[in-house]
XYZ file of C-alpha atoms in Angstrom:
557
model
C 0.000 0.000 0.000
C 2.705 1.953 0.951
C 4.391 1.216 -2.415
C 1.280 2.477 -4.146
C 0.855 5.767 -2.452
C 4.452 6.620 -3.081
C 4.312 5.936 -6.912
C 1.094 8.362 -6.894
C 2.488 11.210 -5.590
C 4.732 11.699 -8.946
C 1.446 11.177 -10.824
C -0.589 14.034 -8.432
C 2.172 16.634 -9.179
C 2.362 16.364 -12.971
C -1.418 16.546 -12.927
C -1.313 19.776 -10.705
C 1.559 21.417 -13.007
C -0.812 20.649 -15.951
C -3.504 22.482 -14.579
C -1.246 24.955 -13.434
C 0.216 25.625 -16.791
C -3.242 25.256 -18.384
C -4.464 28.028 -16.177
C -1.764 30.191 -17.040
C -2.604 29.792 -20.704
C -6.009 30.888 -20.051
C -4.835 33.513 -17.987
C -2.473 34.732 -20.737
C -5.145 33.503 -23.617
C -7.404 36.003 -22.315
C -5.268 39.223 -21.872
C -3.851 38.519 -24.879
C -7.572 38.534 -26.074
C -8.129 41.696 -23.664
C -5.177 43.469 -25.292
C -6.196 43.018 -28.747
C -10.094 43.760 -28.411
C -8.248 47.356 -26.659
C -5.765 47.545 -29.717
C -8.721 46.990 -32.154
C -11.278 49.495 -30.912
C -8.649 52.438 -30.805
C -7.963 51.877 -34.348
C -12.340 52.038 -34.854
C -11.650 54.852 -33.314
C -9.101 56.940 -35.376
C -11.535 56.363 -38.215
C -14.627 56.333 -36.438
C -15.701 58.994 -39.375
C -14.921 56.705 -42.336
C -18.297 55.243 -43.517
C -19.260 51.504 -42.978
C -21.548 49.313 -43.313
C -23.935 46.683 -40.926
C -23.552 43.272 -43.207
C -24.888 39.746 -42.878
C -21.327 38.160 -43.343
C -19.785 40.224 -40.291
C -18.581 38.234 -37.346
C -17.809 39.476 -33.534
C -14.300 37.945 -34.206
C -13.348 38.261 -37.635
C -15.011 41.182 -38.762
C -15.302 41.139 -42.567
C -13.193 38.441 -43.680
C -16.485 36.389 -45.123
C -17.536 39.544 -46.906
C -14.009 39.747 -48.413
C -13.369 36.275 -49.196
C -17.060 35.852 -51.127
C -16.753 34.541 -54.493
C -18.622 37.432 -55.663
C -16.814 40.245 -53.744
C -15.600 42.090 -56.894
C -19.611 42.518 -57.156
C -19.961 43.374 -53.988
C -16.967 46.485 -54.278
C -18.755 48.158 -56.901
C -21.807 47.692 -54.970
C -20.678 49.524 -51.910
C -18.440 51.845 -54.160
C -22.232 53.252 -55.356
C -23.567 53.486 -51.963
C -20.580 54.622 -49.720
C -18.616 56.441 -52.609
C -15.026 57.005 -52.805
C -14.010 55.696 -49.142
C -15.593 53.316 -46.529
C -14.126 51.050 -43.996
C -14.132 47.442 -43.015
C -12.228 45.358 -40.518
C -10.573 41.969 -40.833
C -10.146 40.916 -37.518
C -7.288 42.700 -35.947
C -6.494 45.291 -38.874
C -8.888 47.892 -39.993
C -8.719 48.129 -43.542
C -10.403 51.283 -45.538
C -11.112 50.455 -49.133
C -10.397 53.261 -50.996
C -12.253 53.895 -54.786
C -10.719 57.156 -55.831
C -8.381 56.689 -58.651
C -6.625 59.909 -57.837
C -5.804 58.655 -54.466
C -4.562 55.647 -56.000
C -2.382 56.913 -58.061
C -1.067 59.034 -54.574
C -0.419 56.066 -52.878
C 1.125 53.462 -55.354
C 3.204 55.556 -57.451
C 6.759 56.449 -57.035
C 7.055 59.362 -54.561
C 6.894 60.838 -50.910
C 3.102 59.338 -50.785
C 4.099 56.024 -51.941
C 2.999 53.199 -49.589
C 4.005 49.779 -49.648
C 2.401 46.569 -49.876
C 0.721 45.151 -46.582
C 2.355 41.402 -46.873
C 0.581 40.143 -44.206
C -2.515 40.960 -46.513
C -1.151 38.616 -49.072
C 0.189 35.853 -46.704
C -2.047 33.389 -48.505
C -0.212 32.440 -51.660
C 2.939 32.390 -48.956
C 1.414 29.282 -47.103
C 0.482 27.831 -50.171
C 3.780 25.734 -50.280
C 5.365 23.477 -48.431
C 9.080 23.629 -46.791
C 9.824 27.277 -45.068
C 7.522 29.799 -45.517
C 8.926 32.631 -48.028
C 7.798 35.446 -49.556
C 8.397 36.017 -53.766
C 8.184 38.685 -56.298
C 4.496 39.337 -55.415
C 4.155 39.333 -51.550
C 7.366 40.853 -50.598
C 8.036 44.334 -49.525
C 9.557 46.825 -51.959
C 12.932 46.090 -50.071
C 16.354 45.054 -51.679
C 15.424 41.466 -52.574
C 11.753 43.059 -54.585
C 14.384 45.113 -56.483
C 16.838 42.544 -57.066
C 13.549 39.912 -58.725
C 12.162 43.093 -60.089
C 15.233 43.529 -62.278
C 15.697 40.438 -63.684
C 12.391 39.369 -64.980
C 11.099 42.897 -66.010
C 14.536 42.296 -68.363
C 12.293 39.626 -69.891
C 9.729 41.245 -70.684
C 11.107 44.096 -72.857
C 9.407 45.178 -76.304
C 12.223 43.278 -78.564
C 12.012 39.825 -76.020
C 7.992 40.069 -76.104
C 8.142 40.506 -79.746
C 9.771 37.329 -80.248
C 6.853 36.002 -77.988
C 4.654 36.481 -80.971
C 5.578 33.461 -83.361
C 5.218 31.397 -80.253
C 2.009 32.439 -79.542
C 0.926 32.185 -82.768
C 2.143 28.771 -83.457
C 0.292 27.241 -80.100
C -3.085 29.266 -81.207
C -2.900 27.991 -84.575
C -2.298 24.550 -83.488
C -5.209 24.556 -81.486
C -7.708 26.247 -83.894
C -6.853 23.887 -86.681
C -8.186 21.266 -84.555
C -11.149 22.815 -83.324
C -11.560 23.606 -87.639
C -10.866 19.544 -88.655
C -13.223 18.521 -85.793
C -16.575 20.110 -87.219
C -18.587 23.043 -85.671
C -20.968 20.958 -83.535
C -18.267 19.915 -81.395
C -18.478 22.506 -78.361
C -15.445 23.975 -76.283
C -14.690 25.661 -72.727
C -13.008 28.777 -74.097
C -11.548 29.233 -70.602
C -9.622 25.945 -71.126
C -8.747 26.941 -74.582
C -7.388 30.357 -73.238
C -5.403 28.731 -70.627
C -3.743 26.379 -73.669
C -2.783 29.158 -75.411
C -0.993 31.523 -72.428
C 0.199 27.977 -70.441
C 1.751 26.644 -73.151
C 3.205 30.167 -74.405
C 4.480 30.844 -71.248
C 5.739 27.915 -70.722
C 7.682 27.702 -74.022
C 8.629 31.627 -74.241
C 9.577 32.325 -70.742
C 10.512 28.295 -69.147
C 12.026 27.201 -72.552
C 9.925 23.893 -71.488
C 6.570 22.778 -73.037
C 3.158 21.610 -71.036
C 1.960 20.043 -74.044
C -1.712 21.935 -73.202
C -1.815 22.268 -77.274
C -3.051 18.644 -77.591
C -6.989 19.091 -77.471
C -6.823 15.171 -77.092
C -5.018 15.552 -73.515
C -5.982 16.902 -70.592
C -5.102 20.812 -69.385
C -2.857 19.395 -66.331
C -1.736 22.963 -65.553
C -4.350 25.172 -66.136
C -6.834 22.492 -63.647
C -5.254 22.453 -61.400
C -4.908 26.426 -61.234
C -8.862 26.948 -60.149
C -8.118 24.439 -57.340
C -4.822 26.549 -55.527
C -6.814 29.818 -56.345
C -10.006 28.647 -55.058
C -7.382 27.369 -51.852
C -5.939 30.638 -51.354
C -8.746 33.104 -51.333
C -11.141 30.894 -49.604
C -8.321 29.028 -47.045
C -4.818 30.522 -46.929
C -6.448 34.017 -47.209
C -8.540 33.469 -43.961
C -6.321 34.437 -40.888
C -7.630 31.518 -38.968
C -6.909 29.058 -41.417
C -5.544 26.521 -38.603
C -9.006 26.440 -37.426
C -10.813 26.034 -40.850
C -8.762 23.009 -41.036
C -9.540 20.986 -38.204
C -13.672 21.939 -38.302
C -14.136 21.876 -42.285
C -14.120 18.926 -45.105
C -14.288 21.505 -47.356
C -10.557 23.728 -46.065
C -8.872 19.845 -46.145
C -9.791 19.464 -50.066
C -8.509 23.027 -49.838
C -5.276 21.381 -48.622
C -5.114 18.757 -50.828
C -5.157 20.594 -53.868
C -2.430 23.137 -52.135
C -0.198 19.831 -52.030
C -0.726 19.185 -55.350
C 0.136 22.146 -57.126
C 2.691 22.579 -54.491
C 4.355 19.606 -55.744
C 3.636 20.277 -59.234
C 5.994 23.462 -59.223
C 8.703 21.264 -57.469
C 9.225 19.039 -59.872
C 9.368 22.460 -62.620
C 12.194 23.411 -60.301
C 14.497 20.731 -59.832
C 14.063 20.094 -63.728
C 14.747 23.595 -64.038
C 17.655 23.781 -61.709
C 18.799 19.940 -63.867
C 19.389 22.125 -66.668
C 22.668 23.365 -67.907
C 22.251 27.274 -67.260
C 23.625 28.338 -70.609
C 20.354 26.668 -72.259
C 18.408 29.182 -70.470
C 19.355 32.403 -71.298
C 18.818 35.632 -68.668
C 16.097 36.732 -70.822
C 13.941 34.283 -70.663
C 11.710 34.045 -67.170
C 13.485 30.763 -65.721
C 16.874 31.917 -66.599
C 16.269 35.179 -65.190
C 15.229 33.395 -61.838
C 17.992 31.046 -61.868
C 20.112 34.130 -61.904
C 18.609 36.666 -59.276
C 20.546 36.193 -55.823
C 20.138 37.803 -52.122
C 21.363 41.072 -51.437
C 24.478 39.405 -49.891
C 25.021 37.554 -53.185
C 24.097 34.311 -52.264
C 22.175 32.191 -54.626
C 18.324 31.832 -53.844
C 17.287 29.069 -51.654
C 15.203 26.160 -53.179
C 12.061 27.146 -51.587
C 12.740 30.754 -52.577
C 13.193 30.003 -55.862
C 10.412 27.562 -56.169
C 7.557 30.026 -54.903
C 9.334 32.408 -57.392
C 8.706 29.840 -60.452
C 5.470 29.320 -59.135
C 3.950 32.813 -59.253
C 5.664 33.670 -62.364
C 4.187 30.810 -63.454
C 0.688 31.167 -62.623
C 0.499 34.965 -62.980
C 1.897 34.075 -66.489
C -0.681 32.698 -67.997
C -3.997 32.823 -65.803
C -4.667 35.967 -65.608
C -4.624 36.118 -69.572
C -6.898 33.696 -69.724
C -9.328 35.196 -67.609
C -9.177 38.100 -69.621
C -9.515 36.361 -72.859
C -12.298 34.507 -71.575
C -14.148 38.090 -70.558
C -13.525 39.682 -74.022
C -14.394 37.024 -75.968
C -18.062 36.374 -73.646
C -18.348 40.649 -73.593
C -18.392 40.413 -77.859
C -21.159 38.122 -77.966
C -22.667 40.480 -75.563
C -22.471 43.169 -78.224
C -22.869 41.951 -81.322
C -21.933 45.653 -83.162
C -18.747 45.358 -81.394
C -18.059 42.458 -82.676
C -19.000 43.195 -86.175
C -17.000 46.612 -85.754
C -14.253 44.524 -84.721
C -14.379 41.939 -87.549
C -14.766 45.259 -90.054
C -11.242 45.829 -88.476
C -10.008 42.864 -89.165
C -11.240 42.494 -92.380
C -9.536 46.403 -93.415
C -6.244 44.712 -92.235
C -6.510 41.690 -94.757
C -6.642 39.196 -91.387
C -10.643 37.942 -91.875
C -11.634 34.875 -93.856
C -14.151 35.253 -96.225
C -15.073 33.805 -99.151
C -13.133 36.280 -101.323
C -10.169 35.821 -99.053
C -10.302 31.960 -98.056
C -6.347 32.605 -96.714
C -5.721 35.655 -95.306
C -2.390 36.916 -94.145
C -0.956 36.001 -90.758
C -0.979 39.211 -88.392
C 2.049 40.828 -88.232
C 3.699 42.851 -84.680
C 3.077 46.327 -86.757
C -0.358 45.427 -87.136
C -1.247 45.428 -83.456
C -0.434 49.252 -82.975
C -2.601 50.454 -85.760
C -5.311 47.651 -85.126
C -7.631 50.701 -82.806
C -10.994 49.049 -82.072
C -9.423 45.582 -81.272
C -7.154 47.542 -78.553
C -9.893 49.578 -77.647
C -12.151 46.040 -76.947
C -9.321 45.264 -74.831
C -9.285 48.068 -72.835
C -12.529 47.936 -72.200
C -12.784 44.380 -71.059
C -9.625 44.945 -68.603
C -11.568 47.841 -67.250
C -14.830 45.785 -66.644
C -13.869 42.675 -65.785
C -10.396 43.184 -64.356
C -8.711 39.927 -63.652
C -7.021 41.315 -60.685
C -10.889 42.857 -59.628
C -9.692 42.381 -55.677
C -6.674 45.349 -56.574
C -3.866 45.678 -54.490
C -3.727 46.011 -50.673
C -1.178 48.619 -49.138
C -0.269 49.083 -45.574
C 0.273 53.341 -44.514
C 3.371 53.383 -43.100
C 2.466 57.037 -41.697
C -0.485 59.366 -41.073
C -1.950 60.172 -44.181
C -5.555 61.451 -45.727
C -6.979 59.695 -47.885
C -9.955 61.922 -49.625
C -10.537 64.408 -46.541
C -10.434 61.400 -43.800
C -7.637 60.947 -41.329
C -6.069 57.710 -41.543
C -3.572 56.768 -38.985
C -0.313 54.793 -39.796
C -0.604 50.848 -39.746
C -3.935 50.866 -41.881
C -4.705 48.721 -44.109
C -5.424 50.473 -47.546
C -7.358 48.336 -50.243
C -7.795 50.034 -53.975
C -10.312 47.027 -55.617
C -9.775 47.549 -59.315
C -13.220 46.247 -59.383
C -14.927 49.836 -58.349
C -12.175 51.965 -59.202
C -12.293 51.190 -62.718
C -16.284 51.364 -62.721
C -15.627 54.995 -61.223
C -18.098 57.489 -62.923
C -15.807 60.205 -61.724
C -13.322 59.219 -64.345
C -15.716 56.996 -67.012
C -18.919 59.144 -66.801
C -22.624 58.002 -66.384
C -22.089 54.972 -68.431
C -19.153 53.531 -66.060
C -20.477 50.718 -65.946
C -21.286 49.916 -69.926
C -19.768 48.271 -72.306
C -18.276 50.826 -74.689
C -14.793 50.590 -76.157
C -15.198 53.577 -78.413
C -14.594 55.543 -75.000
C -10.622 54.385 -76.034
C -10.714 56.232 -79.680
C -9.561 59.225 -80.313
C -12.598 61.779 -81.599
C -11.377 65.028 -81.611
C -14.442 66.207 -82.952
C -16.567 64.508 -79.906
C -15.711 66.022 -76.977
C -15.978 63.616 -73.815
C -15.999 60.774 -76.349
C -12.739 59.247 -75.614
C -10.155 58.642 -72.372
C -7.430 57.337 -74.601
C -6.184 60.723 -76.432
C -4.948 61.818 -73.538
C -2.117 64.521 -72.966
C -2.226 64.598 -77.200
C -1.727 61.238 -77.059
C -2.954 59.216 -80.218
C -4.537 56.122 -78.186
C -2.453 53.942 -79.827
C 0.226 52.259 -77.886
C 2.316 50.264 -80.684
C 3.155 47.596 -77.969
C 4.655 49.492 -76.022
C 2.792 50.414 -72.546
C 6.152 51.271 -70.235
C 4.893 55.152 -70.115
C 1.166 54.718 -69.145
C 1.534 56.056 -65.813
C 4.070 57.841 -65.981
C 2.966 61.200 -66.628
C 3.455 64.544 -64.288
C 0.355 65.261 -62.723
C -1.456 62.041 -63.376
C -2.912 61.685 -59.604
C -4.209 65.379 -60.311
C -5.630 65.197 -63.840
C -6.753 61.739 -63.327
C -10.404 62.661 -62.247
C -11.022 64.478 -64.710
C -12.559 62.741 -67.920
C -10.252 62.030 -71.009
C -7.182 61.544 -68.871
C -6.568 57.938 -68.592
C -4.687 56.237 -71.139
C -5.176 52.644 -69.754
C -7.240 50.901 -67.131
C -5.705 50.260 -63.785
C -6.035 46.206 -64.751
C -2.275 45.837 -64.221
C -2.115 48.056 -61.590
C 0.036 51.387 -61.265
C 3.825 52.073 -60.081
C 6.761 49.795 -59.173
C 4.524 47.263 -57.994
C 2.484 46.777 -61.198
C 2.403 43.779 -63.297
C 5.322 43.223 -64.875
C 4.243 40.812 -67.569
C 1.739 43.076 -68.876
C 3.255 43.991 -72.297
C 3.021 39.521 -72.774
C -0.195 39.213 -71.302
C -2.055 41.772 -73.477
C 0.207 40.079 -77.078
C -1.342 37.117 -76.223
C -5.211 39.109 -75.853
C -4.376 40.305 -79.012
C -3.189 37.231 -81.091
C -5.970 35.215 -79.363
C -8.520 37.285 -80.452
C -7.469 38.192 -83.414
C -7.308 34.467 -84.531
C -10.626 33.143 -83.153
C -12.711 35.962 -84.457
C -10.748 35.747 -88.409
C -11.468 32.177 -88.214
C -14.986 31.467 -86.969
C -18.302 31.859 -86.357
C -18.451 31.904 -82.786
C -21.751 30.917 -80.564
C -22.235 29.904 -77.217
C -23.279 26.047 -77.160
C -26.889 25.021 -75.964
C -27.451 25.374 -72.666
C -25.353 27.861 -71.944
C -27.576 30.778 -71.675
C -26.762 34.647 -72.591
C -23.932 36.388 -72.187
C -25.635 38.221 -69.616
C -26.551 34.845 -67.601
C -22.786 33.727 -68.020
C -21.147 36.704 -66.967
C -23.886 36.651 -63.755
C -21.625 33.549 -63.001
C -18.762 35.180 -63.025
C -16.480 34.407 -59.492
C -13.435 36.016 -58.104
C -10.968 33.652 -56.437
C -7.876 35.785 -56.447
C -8.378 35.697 -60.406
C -11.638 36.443 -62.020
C -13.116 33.463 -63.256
C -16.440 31.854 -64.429
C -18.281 29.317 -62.195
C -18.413 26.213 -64.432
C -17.782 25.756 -68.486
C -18.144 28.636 -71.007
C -18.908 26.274 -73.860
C -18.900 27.470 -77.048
C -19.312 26.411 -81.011
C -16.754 27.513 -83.722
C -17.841 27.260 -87.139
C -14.910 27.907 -89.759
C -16.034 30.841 -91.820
């Protein structure tokens, strides 16, 4: 008995240190809690006078995160953009973050200068954690610090006007690959044009800027890339995104499938690297996007780590060709939406010797001159981008000091979130008809005053290929309210931190289009309802996308 009491006591103390430390946890659980619920409130406070908004999706803890996360929140921005206006506040658990529609005030805050404010990384956190091994930041989360400048340099090398014109032929090649077998299969064969977009810019990219090939130009074999891209977006704005992802993973099927495809794609882009790293360097050249990478080293010279590198390759990678494809996708759905435009447009091509017609059953390839000159088709681009902006969440910036932002105080450490989805709907810059569909806005029209927004500063509104001076104009945050001032829409962004594969991404818009429309007859397949019903579908997972196929029949003219 003795024996038995003694061999207790060691099992009484370790069950009265456990609840010792466990109380202490709760005890610092709580004024942790306490401290942050303080830290919160005083940031309500210093913009107590910002408008808000009562919603269904707001939580006690987490705020707005729901509301932000929605598959539909690019709708919901240019709702509240109507009813709030140009400023209005929202909080995301901890962090108060003030959305901010002006596109003068954008232009303040993301271009070069003494306003410039950087990006809020925690903000974009997400696409961090969507890899395994360390986490690391890349080319798109990191701050504008030594190592953005270092990856900033080398790939925006790749993407000059003489490297993206040798894109061209590439792009050409994969599109008419793939339209010569939608032609020998027979117009009542129907097609995703999303998954035909992705072909195109995967494989392109993937060729021009990896020197390595997907094969996604075989209709006969599955899109392995561009599949499993709606899976990690879907993961990352409706998982990663979410601060308490941890939890979301332990309470929901849904966040583990979430997981799984993370894992997937995550593994995916490390087999691209090691093959990439394989390679004897000289047979990538610095020009190209994996060379470039290969290249770039830490400010103390080192070489990249693996995992570095690897969620390098993997944004490049994705940006590369998705959000292309989204856009495609958009213009292509917005011309059966009009069909003028489209018969404008195919009066354009037809001017330029590119259409197909019974007169001309070969017409000539489209050369890289053409694409300057070719208005309306730019014009339908730029129009698109500004309606359905891939990128429709925008970019999220932390102030790293006191600023205003349109009259309102906003202390430093607030989050500041410019959706390209209301700013580029603004009526302040687009007029009463913001939100239509009307590319001849773009045109010059001297004679028609108010009539276009892309003859600005004198400007012809033709940018031969070359887009490196949109927003770089003295004055632009103070002439941009006014209308006929913007040369572009804000699709790609504005400043340092702006896409720097735009000059690619809108070559392959233009080749794409250019060869479906001089080709075919193009009709949405059965079932499929209007344009109007399919862009109502229309989802924004980091990228904006359509919920389900976009199926469509191509007749050969």
């Amino acid at each position: 008995m003795l024996l038995l009491q003694a061999a207790a006591h060691p099992c009484v103390a370790a069950l009265h240190l456990l609840a010792i430390l466990l109380c202490a946890a709760l005890v610092f659980g709580c004024l942790a809690a306490a401290v942050l619920v303080v830290s919160t409130r005083r940031k309500l406070a210093a913009v107590a006078a910002i408008p808000t908004f009562d919603d269904e999706d707001h939580h006690f803890i987490w705020g707005n995160i729901q509301w932000f996360i929605s598959q539909d929140v690019h709708r919901r921005f240019a709702k509240k953009a109507k009813e709030l206006g140009p400023v209005y506040r929202i909080r995301m658990a901890v962090n108060v973050m003030v959305v901010v529609n002006d596109a003068a005030e954008a232009a303040r805050i993301c271009m070069r200068g003494d306003s410039f404010m950087d990006k809020a990384t925690v903000a974009y956190n997400g696409l961090n954690l969507a890899a395994t091994g360390p986490i690391t930041t890349n080319l798109i989360t990191c701050h504008t610090d030594d190592q953005w400048k270092l990856l900033r340099k080398a790939v925006s090398l790749c993407f000059s006007s003489s490297n993206v014109k040798a894109a061209l032929p590439v792009i050409q090649s994969i599109s008419a690959k793939i339209f010569d077998q939608i032609e020998a299969a027979g117009p009542k064969q129907a097609y995703d044009i999303i998954d035909l977009a992705r072909r195109v810019t995967a494989e392109a990219i993937g060729r021009w800027g990896f020197k390595t090939t997907f094969g996604a130009d075989d209709l006969s074999q599955p899109n392995t890339l561009g599949s499993m891209m709606d899976d990690i977006l879907n993961a990352v704005h409706r998982l990663w995104g979410n601060p308490f992802w941890a939890f979301k993973l332990l309470t929901s099927a849904e966040a583990r499938v979430h997981r799984a495809n993370t894992l997937r794609y995550d593994s995916f882009m490390y087999i691209v690297t090691r093959e990439l790293l394989a390679r004897p360097l000289d047979a990538l050249p610095s020009d190209c996007i994996a060379g470039a990478l290969l290249r770039v080293t830490q400010p103390s010279g080192k070489p990249l780590p693996f995992h570095q590198l690897k969620s390098n390759v993997s944004v490049m990678l994705a940006a590369g060709f998705e959000t292309s494809a989204s856009a495609i996708g958009s213009i292509v759905v917005s011309l059966l939406q009009h069909p003028a435009e489209l018969a404008r447009l195919q009066d354009e091509l037809n001017a330029f010797g590119l259409l197909k017609t019974h007169t001309r059953p070969e017409p000539r390839t489209v050369e890289w001159e053409d694409l300057g000159r070719m208005t309306f088709l730019n014009a339908v681009i730029k129009e698109t981008l500004r309606i359905h902006s891939p990128a429709s969440l925008g970019t999220i910036r932390v102030a790293s000091k006191a600023t205003k932002i349109c009259s309102y105080d906003v202390p430093a450490g607030t989050w500041l979130c410019f959706p390209f989805a209301a700013i580029d709907r603004s009526p302040a810059v687009y007029g009463a008809d913001a939100d239509s569909f009307r590319p001849s806005r773009w045109i010059p029209c001297p004679s028609k005053a108010g009539d276009t927004i892309a003859a600005s500063w004198g400007g012809t509104g033709v940018h031969n290929g070359d887009i490196s001076n949109v927003y770089h104009s003295d004055g632009f945050a103070g002439k941009l309210k006014a209308p006929g001032r913007l040369k572009e829409p804000i699709a790609f962004g504005m400043g340092p931190r702006d896409c720097a594969g735009q000059a690619l991404a809108r070559l392959e818009m233009q080749i794409v289009i250019v060869e479906l429309f001089s080709r075919f007859h193009v009709t949405l397949a059965p079932g499929m309802g209007t344009p109007d019903e399919i862009f109502s579908r229309q989802i924004s997972h980091g990228t904006l996308t359509f919920d389900g196929e976009v199926m469509m029949r191509m007749e050969a003219r």
